[in-house]
Short mmCIF file of N, CA and C in Angstrom, two decimals:
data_model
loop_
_atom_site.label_atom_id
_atom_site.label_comp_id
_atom_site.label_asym_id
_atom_site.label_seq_id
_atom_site.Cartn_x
_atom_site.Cartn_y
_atom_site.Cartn_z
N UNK A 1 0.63 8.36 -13.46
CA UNK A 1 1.01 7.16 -12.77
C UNK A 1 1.94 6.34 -13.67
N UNK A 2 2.50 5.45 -13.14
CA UNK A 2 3.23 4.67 -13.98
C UNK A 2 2.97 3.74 -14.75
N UNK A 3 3.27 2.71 -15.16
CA UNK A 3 2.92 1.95 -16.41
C UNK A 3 1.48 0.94 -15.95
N UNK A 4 1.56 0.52 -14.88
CA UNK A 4 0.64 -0.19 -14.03
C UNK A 4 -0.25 0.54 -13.69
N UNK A 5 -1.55 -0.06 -13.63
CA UNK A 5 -3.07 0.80 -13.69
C UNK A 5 -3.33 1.07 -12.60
N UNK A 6 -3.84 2.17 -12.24
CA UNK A 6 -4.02 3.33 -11.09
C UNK A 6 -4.69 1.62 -9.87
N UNK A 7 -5.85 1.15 -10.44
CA UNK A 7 -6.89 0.34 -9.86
C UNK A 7 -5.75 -0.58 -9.41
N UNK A 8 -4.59 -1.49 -9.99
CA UNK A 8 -4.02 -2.70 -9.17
C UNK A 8 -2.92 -2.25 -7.86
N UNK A 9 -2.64 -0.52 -8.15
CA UNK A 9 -1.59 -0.49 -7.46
C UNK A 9 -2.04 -0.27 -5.56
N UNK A 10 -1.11 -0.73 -4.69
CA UNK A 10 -1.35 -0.47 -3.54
C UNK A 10 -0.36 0.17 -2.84
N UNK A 11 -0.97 0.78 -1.90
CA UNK A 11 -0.78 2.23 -0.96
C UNK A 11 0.98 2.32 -1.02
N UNK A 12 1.72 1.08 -0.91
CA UNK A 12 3.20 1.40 -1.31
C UNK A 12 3.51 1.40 -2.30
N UNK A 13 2.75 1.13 -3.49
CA UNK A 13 3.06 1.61 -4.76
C UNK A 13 2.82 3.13 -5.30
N UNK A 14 1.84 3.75 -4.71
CA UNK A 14 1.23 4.64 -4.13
C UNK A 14 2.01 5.78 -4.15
N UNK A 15 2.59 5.36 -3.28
CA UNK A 15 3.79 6.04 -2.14
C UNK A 15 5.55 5.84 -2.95
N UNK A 16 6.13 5.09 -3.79
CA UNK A 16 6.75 5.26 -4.37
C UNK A 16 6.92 6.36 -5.89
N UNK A 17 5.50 5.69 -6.21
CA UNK A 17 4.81 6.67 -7.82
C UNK A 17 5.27 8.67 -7.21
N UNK A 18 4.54 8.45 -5.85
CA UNK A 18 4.62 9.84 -5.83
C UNK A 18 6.25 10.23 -5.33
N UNK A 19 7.07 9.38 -4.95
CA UNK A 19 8.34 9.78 -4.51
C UNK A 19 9.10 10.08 -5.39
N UNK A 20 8.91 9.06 -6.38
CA UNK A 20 9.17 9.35 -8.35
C UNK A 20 8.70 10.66 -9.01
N UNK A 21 7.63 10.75 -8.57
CA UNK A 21 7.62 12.18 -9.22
C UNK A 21 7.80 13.23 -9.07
N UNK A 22 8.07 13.34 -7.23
CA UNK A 22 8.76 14.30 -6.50
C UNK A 22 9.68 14.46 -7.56
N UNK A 23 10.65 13.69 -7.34
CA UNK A 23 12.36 13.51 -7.78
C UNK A 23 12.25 13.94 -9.22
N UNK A 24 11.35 13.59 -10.16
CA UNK A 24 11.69 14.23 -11.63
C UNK A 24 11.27 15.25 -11.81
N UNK A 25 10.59 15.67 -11.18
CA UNK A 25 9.80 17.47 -11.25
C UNK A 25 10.63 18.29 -10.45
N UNK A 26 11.90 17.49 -9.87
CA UNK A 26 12.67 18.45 -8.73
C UNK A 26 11.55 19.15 -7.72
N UNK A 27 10.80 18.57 -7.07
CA UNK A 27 9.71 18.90 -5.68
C UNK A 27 10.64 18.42 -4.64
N UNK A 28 9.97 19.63 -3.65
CA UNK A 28 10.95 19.16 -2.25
C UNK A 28 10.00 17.86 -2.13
N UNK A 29 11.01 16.96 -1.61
CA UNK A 29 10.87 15.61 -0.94
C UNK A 29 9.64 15.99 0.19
N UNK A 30 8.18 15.42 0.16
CA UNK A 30 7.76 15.30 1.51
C UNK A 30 6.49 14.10 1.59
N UNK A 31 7.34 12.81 1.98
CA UNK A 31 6.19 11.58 1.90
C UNK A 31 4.79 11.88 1.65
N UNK A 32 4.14 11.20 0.69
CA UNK A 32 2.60 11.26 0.81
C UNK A 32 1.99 10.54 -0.26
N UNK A 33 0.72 10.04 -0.78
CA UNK A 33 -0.09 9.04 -1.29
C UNK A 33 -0.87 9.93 -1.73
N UNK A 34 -1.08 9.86 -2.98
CA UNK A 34 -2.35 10.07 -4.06
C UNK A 34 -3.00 8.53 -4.16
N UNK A 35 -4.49 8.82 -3.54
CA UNK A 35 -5.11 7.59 -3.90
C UNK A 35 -6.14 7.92 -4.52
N UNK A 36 -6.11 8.84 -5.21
CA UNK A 36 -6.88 9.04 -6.75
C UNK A 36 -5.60 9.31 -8.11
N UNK A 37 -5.75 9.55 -9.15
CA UNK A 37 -5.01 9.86 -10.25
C UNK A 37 -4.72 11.67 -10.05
N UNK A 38 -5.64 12.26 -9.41
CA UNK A 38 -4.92 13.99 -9.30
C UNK A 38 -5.21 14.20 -8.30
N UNK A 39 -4.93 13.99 -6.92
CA UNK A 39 -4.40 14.59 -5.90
C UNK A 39 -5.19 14.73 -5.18
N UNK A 40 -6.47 14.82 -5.33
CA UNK A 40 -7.73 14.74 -4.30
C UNK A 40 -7.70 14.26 -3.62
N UNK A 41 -7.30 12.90 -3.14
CA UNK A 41 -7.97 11.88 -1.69
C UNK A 41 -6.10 12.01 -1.77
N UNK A 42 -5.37 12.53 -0.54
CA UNK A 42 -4.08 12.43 -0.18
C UNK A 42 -3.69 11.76 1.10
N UNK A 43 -3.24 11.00 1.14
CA UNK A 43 -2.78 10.75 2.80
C UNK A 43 -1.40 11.20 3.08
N UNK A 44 -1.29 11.80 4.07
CA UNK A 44 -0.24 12.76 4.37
C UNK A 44 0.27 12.25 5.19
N UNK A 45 2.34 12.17 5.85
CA UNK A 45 2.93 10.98 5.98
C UNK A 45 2.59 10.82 7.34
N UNK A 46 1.87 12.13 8.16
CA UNK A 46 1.39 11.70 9.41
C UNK A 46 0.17 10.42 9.70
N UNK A 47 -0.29 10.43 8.35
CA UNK A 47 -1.16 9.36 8.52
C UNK A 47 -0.86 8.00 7.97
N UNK A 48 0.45 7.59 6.98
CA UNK A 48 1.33 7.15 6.34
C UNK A 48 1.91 5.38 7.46
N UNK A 49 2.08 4.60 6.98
CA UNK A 49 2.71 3.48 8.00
C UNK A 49 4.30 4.00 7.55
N UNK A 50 5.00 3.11 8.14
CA UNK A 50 6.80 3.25 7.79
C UNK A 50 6.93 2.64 6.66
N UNK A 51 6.43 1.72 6.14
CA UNK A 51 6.89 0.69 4.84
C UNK A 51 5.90 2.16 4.24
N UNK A 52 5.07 2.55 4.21
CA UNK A 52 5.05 3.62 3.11
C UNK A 52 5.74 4.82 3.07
N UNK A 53 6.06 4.97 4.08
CA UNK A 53 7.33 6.37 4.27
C UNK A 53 8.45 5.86 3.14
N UNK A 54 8.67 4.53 3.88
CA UNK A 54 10.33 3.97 3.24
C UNK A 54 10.36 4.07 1.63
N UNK A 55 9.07 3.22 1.03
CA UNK A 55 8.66 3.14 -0.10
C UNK A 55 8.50 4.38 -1.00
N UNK A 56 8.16 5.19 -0.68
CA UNK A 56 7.92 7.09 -1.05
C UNK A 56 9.56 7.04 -1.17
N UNK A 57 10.20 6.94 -0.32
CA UNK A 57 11.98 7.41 -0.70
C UNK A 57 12.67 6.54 -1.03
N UNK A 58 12.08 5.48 -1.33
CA UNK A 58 13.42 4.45 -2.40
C UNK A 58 12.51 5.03 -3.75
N UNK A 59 11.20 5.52 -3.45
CA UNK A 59 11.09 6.10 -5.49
C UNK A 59 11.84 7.19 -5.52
N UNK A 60 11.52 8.25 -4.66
CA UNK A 60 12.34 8.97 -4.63
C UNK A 60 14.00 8.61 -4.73
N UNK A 61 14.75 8.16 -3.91
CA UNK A 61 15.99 8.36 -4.68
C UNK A 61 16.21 7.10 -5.90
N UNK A 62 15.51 6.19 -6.53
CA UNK A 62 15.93 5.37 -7.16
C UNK A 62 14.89 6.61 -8.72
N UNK A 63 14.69 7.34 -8.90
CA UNK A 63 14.02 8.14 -9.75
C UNK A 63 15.40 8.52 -10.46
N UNK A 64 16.14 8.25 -11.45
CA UNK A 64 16.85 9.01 -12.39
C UNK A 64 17.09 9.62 -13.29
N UNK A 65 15.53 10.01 -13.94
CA UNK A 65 15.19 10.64 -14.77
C UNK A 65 15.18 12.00 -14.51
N UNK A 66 15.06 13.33 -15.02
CA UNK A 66 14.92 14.32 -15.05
C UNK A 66 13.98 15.39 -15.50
N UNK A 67 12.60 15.96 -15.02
CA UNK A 67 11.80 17.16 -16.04
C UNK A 67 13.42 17.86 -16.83
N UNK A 68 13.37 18.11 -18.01
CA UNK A 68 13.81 19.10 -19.08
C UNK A 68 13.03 20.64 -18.95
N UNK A 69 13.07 21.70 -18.41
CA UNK A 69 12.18 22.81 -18.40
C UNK A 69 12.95 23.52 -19.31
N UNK A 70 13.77 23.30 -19.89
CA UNK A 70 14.04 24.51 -21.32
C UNK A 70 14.89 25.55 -20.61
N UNK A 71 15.22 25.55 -19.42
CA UNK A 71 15.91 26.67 -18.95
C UNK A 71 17.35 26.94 -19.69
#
């Protein structure tokens, strides 16, 4: 997660964290919420509002960092 503690963040923070990490791990793009720290409790974007859709893809494209895999 990001610098802010798993416990203050909410469901569109949520939803950006994971759009962010789509984008630096190079993962296909596909909205969704970790509301634990590893992936267990997920809400998937069918169950998702629009401000969390939207929120998932401004992390996603505002993410400019890159994984390095050594290739």
């Amino acid at each position: 997660m990001s610098k802010m503690k798993a416990w203050i963040m909410d469901r569109e923070d949520r939803a950006a964290d994971r759009g962010s990490a789509d984008a630096y791990y190079g993962r296909v793009p596909y909205p969704h919420i970790w509301l634990d720290n590893i992936g267990r409790e997920v809400v998937y974007v069918s169950d998702m509002t629009d401000e969390e859709i939207q929120s998932y893809w401004d992390g996603h494209e505002n993410e400019d960092d890159r994984k390095d895999w050594g290739l």
